[in-house]
mmCIF file of C-alpha atoms in Angstrom:
data_model
loop_
_atom_site.group_PDB
_atom_site.id
_atom_site.type_symbol
_atom_site.label_atom_id
_atom_site.label_comp_id
_atom_site.label_asym_id
_atom_site.label_seq_id
_atom_site.Cartn_x
_atom_site.Cartn_y
_atom_site.Cartn_z
ATOM 1 C CA ASP X 21 -2.921 13.757 5.345
ATOM 2 C CA THR X 22 -0.960 12.771 8.400
ATOM 3 C CA GLY X 23 -1.155 9.092 9.119
ATOM 4 C CA VAL X 24 -2.214 7.203 12.205
ATOM 5 C CA SER X 25 0.040 8.003 15.148
ATOM 6 C CA GLN X 26 0.602 6.029 18.324
ATOM 7 C CA ASP X 27 2.239 6.940 21.581
ATOM 8 C CA PRO X 28 4.464 5.749 23.092
ATOM 9 C CA ARG X 29 6.362 3.750 20.508
ATOM 10 C CA HIS X 30 7.970 1.599 23.173
ATOM 11 C CA LYS X 31 6.968 0.789 26.726
ATOM 12 C CA ILE X 32 8.819 -1.343 29.237
ATOM 13 C CA THR X 33 7.009 -2.099 32.458
ATOM 14 C CA LYS X 34 7.134 -4.489 35.365
ATOM 15 C CA ARG X 35 4.594 -7.210 35.838
ATOM 16 C CA GLY X 36 1.579 -5.977 37.749
ATOM 17 C CA GLN X 37 1.824 -2.375 36.604
ATOM 18 C CA ASN X 38 -0.841 -0.590 34.556
ATOM 19 C CA VAL X 39 -0.065 0.865 31.138
ATOM 20 C CA THR X 40 -1.991 3.103 28.770
ATOM 21 C CA PHE X 41 -1.448 3.595 25.051
ATOM 22 C CA ARG X 42 -2.822 6.313 22.849
ATOM 23 C CA CYS X 43 -3.833 6.260 19.201
ATOM 24 C CA ASP X 44 -4.621 9.281 17.031
ATOM 25 C CA PRO X 45 -6.417 8.239 13.839
ATOM 26 C CA ILE X 46 -6.376 9.928 10.465
ATOM 27 C CA SER X 47 -8.476 13.062 10.678
ATOM 28 C CA GLU X 48 -12.193 12.456 10.036
ATOM 29 C CA HIS X 49 -11.882 8.690 10.051
ATOM 30 C CA ASN X 50 -14.906 7.351 11.875
ATOM 31 C CA ARG X 51 -13.630 3.862 12.638
ATOM 32 C CA LEU X 52 -10.750 2.948 14.892
ATOM 33 C CA TYR X 53 -9.369 -0.539 15.484
ATOM 34 C CA TRP X 54 -6.941 -2.101 17.944
ATOM 35 C CA TYR X 55 -4.903 -5.206 17.133
ATOM 36 C CA ARG X 56 -2.171 -7.133 18.908
ATOM 37 C CA GLN X 57 0.797 -8.690 17.119
ATOM 38 C CA THR X 58 3.184 -11.151 18.726
ATOM 39 C CA LEU X 59 6.525 -12.115 17.249
ATOM 40 C CA GLY X 60 6.228 -14.129 14.073
ATOM 41 C CA GLN X 61 2.453 -13.840 13.926
ATOM 42 C CA GLY X 62 -0.059 -11.736 12.097
ATOM 43 C CA PRO X 63 -2.037 -9.071 13.928
ATOM 44 C CA GLU X 64 -5.051 -10.273 15.929
ATOM 45 C CA PHE X 65 -8.152 -8.145 16.315
ATOM 46 C CA LEU X 66 -8.906 -6.794 19.789
ATOM 47 C CA THR X 67 -11.687 -4.236 19.458
ATOM 48 C CA TYR X 68 -13.074 -1.461 17.294
ATOM 49 C CA PHE X 69 -15.052 1.756 17.533
ATOM 50 C CA GLN X 70 -17.341 3.573 15.214
ATOM 51 C CA ASN X 71 -17.151 7.156 16.357
ATOM 52 C CA GLU X 72 -17.296 6.869 20.153
ATOM 53 C CA ALA X 73 -19.219 3.579 20.283
ATOM 54 C CA GLN X 74 -17.304 0.373 20.934
ATOM 55 C CA LEU X 75 -18.985 -2.086 18.574
ATOM 56 C CA GLU X 76 -17.062 -5.314 19.023
ATOM 57 C CA LYS X 77 -14.585 -6.844 21.451
ATOM 58 C CA SER X 78 -12.570 -9.978 20.858
ATOM 59 C CA ARG X 79 -12.444 -12.775 23.398
ATOM 60 C CA LEU X 80 -8.707 -11.949 23.502
ATOM 61 C CA LEU X 81 -9.650 -8.790 25.357
ATOM 62 C CA SER X 82 -9.690 -9.941 28.967
ATOM 63 C CA ASP X 83 -11.162 -7.960 31.837
ATOM 64 C CA ARG X 84 -7.761 -6.375 32.383
ATOM 65 C CA PHE X 85 -8.013 -4.597 29.045
ATOM 66 C CA SER X 86 -10.168 -1.546 28.439
ATOM 67 C CA ALA X 87 -10.394 0.752 25.461
ATOM 68 C CA GLU X 88 -12.084 4.100 25.068
ATOM 69 C CA ARG X 89 -12.706 6.642 22.377
ATOM 70 C CA PRO X 90 -14.493 9.341 24.359
ATOM 71 C CA LYS X 91 -15.023 12.006 21.719
ATOM 72 C CA GLY X 92 -14.830 9.873 18.640
ATOM 73 C CA SER X 93 -11.313 11.054 17.845
ATOM 74 C CA PHE X 94 -8.292 9.602 19.663
ATOM 75 C CA SER X 95 -8.471 6.332 21.557
ATOM 76 C CA THR X 96 -6.726 4.849 24.565
ATOM 77 C CA LEU X 97 -6.029 1.225 25.387
ATOM 78 C CA GLU X 98 -5.310 0.441 29.026
ATOM 79 C CA ILE X 99 -3.935 -2.795 30.388
ATOM 80 C CA GLN X 100 -4.238 -3.287 34.117
ATOM 81 C CA ARG X 101 -2.027 -5.613 36.180
ATOM 82 C CA THR X 102 0.185 -6.445 33.208
ATOM 83 C CA GLU X 103 1.446 -9.982 32.732
ATOM 84 C CA GLN X 104 4.440 -11.220 30.758
ATOM 85 C CA GLY X 105 2.049 -12.695 28.206
ATOM 86 C CA ASP X 106 0.886 -9.173 27.391
ATOM 87 C CA SER X 107 4.239 -8.431 25.766
ATOM 88 C CA ALA X 108 3.463 -7.679 22.126
ATOM 89 C CA MET X 109 3.118 -4.938 19.545
ATOM 90 C CA TYR X 110 -0.183 -3.101 19.898
ATOM 91 C CA LEU X 111 -1.405 -1.715 16.595
ATOM 92 C CA CYS X 112 -4.021 0.884 15.919
ATOM 93 C CA ALA X 113 -5.758 1.362 12.581
ATOM 94 C CA SER X 114 -8.378 3.773 11.331
ATOM 95 C CA SER X 115 -10.755 3.862 8.405
ATOM 96 C CA LEU X 116 -13.536 5.918 6.906
ATOM 97 C CA LEU X 117 -16.694 3.926 6.363
ATOM 98 C CA LYS X 118 -18.942 6.043 4.201
ATOM 99 C CA ARG X 119 -22.709 5.834 4.408
ATOM 100 C CA GLY X 120 -23.965 3.060 2.164
ATOM 101 C CA ALA X 121 -20.480 1.720 1.456
ATOM 102 C CA LEU X 122 -19.844 -1.998 1.585
ATOM 103 C CA GLU X 123 -16.180 -1.831 2.419
ATOM 104 C CA ASP X 124 -13.548 0.309 4.049
ATOM 105 C CA THR X 125 -9.754 0.259 4.085
ATOM 106 C CA GLN X 126 -7.806 0.285 7.313
ATOM 107 C CA TYR X 127 -4.629 2.328 7.664
ATOM 108 C CA PHE X 128 -2.245 1.304 10.405
ATOM 109 C CA GLY X 129 -0.084 3.233 12.814
ATOM 110 C CA PRO X 130 3.516 2.284 13.674
ATOM 111 C CA GLY X 131 2.475 0.422 16.818
ATOM 112 C CA THR X 132 3.440 0.474 20.480
ATOM 113 C CA ARG X 133 5.829 -2.266 21.523
ATOM 114 C CA LEU X 134 5.119 -3.404 25.080
ATOM 115 C CA THR X 135 7.641 -5.399 27.074
ATOM 116 C CA VAL X 136 6.542 -6.731 30.448
ATOM 117 C CA LEU X 137 9.420 -7.786 32.693
ATOM 118 C CA GLY I 23 -14.973 -19.456 10.945
ATOM 119 C CA ASN I 24 -12.785 -17.017 9.091
ATOM 120 C CA SER I 25 -9.109 -17.783 8.558
ATOM 121 C CA VAL I 26 -6.185 -17.075 6.239
ATOM 122 C CA THR I 27 -3.358 -19.464 5.400
ATOM 123 C CA GLN I 28 -0.120 -18.225 3.881
ATOM 124 C CA MET I 29 2.909 -20.080 2.651
ATOM 125 C CA GLU I 30 5.664 -20.235 5.223
ATOM 126 C CA GLY I 31 8.781 -18.237 4.723
ATOM 127 C CA PRO I 32 11.292 -17.043 4.378
ATOM 128 C CA VAL I 33 11.120 -16.803 0.624
ATOM 129 C CA THR I 34 14.593 -16.084 -0.693
ATOM 130 C CA LEU I 35 14.994 -14.739 -4.233
ATOM 131 C CA SER I 36 17.571 -13.041 -6.362
ATOM 132 C CA GLU I 37 16.850 -9.588 -7.753
ATOM 133 C CA GLU I 38 14.636 -9.649 -10.880
ATOM 134 C CA ALA I 39 13.225 -13.089 -10.059
ATOM 135 C CA PHE I 40 9.497 -13.828 -10.251
ATOM 136 C CA LEU I 41 7.622 -13.820 -6.961
ATOM 137 C CA THR I 42 4.583 -15.794 -5.861
ATOM 138 C CA ILE I 43 3.345 -15.859 -2.283
ATOM 139 C CA ASN I 44 0.387 -18.171 -1.836
ATOM 140 C CA CYS I 45 -2.641 -17.205 0.220
ATOM 141 C CA THR I 46 -5.852 -19.172 0.710
ATOM 142 C CA TYR I 47 -8.781 -18.272 2.887
ATOM 143 C CA THR I 48 -11.845 -19.657 4.602
ATOM 144 C CA ALA I 49 -14.754 -17.312 5.099
ATOM 145 C CA THR I 50 -18.490 -17.175 5.347
ATOM 146 C CA GLY I 51 -20.027 -15.000 2.697
ATOM 147 C CA TYR I 52 -17.971 -12.838 0.376
ATOM 148 C CA PRO I 53 -15.051 -11.192 2.119
ATOM 149 C CA SER I 54 -12.798 -8.429 0.904
ATOM 150 C CA LEU I 55 -9.172 -9.507 0.522
ATOM 151 C CA PHE I 56 -6.014 -7.547 1.218
ATOM 152 C CA TRP I 57 -2.264 -7.724 1.075
ATOM 153 C CA TYR I 58 -0.361 -5.645 3.612
ATOM 154 C CA VAL I 59 3.414 -5.209 3.718
ATOM 155 C CA GLN I 60 5.601 -4.515 6.740
ATOM 156 C CA TYR I 61 9.079 -3.169 6.034
ATOM 157 C CA PRO I 62 11.727 -3.536 8.734
ATOM 158 C CA GLY I 63 11.036 -1.165 11.610
ATOM 159 C CA GLU I 64 7.845 0.190 10.064
ATOM 160 C CA GLY I 65 4.110 -0.275 10.442
ATOM 161 C CA LEU I 66 1.759 -2.220 8.203
ATOM 162 C CA GLN I 67 1.062 -0.630 4.842
ATOM 163 C CA LEU I 68 -1.752 -1.547 2.530
ATOM 164 C CA LEU I 69 -0.284 -2.966 -0.673
ATOM 165 C CA LEU I 70 -3.416 -3.898 -2.618
ATOM 166 C CA LYS I 71 -6.954 -5.105 -2.198
ATOM 167 C CA ALA I 72 -9.855 -6.774 -4.029
ATOM 168 C CA THR I 73 -13.461 -6.620 -2.952
ATOM 169 C CA LYS I 74 -15.217 -9.187 -5.149
ATOM 170 C CA ALA I 75 -14.584 -12.339 -7.131
ATOM 171 C CA ASP I 76 -12.322 -11.986 -10.190
ATOM 172 C CA ASP I 77 -11.182 -8.526 -9.126
ATOM 173 C CA LYS I 78 -7.472 -7.925 -9.561
ATOM 174 C CA GLY I 79 -5.697 -5.651 -7.114
ATOM 175 C CA SER I 80 -2.416 -4.117 -8.207
ATOM 176 C CA ASN I 81 0.161 -1.681 -6.872
ATOM 177 C CA LYS I 82 3.904 -1.091 -7.311
ATOM 178 C CA GLY I 83 4.190 -4.000 -9.743
ATOM 179 C CA PHE I 84 2.455 -6.436 -7.373
ATOM 180 C CA GLU I 85 -0.780 -8.139 -8.380
ATOM 181 C CA ALA I 86 -3.301 -10.496 -6.810
ATOM 182 C CA THR I 87 -6.559 -11.875 -8.199
ATOM 183 C CA TYR I 88 -9.555 -12.780 -6.048
ATOM 184 C CA ARG I 89 -10.342 -16.392 -6.956
ATOM 185 C CA LYS I 90 -13.587 -17.494 -5.367
ATOM 186 C CA GLU I 91 -13.520 -21.000 -6.870
ATOM 187 C CA THR I 92 -10.161 -21.789 -5.288
ATOM 188 C CA THR I 93 -10.574 -19.394 -2.313
ATOM 189 C CA SER I 94 -7.179 -17.910 -3.091
ATOM 190 C CA PHE I 95 -5.527 -14.508 -3.373
ATOM 191 C CA HIS I 96 -1.930 -15.218 -4.381
ATOM 192 C CA LEU I 97 0.511 -12.300 -4.539
ATOM 193 C CA GLU I 98 2.736 -12.031 -7.622
ATOM 194 C CA LYS I 99 5.422 -9.745 -8.965
ATOM 195 C CA GLY I 100 7.260 -10.211 -12.204
ATOM 196 C CA SER I 101 10.630 -8.846 -11.129
ATOM 197 C CA VAL I 102 11.474 -8.291 -7.473
ATOM 198 C CA GLN I 103 13.923 -5.722 -6.153
ATOM 199 C CA VAL I 104 16.075 -5.701 -3.042
ATOM 200 C CA SER I 105 13.790 -2.976 -1.690
ATOM 201 C CA ASP I 106 10.858 -5.437 -1.750
ATOM 202 C CA SER I 107 12.406 -7.328 1.172
ATOM 203 C CA ALA I 108 9.732 -7.238 3.854
ATOM 204 C CA VAL I 109 7.048 -9.317 5.547
ATOM 205 C CA TYR I 110 3.850 -9.711 3.527
ATOM 206 C CA PHE I 111 0.497 -10.366 5.213
ATOM 207 C CA CYS I 112 -2.612 -11.637 3.507
ATOM 208 C CA ALA I 113 -5.847 -10.613 5.229
ATOM 209 C CA LEU I 114 -9.586 -10.777 4.814
ATOM 210 C CA SER I 115 -12.443 -8.666 6.047
ATOM 211 C CA PRO I 116 -15.473 -10.915 6.448
ATOM 212 C CA LEU I 117 -18.116 -8.439 5.430
ATOM 213 C CA GLY I 118 -15.880 -6.038 3.544
ATOM 214 C CA PHE I 119 -15.693 -3.883 6.591
ATOM 215 C CA GLN I 120 -15.116 -4.459 10.302
ATOM 216 C CA LYS I 121 -12.187 -6.437 11.613
ATOM 217 C CA LEU I 122 -9.369 -7.877 9.549
ATOM 218 C CA VAL I 123 -8.302 -11.505 9.894
ATOM 219 C CA PHE I 124 -4.603 -11.919 9.065
ATOM 220 C CA GLY I 125 -2.397 -14.761 8.003
ATOM 221 C CA THR I 126 0.868 -15.361 9.826
ATOM 222 C CA GLY I 127 2.931 -13.441 7.291
ATOM 223 C CA THR I 128 5.602 -14.443 4.782
ATOM 224 C CA ARG I 129 9.080 -12.951 4.960
ATOM 225 C CA LEU I 130 10.625 -12.123 1.588
ATOM 226 C CA LEU I 131 14.379 -11.710 1.272
ATOM 227 C CA VAL I 132 15.731 -10.413 -2.028
ATOM 228 C CA SER I 133 19.466 -10.491 -2.643
ATOM 229 C CA PRO I 134 21.349 -8.439 -5.244
#
């Protein structure tokens, strides 16, 4: 099994620019999560999908943020009009929630480090 | 609300010392509990988990027991190695699935 992959690994952009990150989950995983991690902190939940449906969004996810998972496989996270406060590591995780199961386990990708100048 | 509190680091130990990293949680219902580890320059890796009270998760010599009465999930290892140096995150999943709520992480430094 290949793990969760994310692209790019690093992104440097100027304030006001738009950026898009991609996440490829583990094959056949039906759930995909996005988190944000700032220096010295634990990851904070942003949003998640079950297949192609976006089921929950955190209040951290402002209007400038949008996530999609159009075919229930890979996902993209776009940030419009970036601000310096958006600088962080953006983590993607995937899991397989089986029918009738009460728990799943999330497997994380290496993250995309965003620096906004 | 749901939250996780971890002991502040860094925790500095000599090789072969005993390790405890404290983790307590606040949650509605009966969450699942996790320890993740982040090695330098790498992504988060699941270390161990427990899904119900009194369960013990274990992996690579690390152990943690789900204690509902004290709302704790402390991480222990009997004899640490230099290669265990990393940041350890305690996390909960409120309903066993859906989003994870993380603590702030505890950095472990093990010297030879």
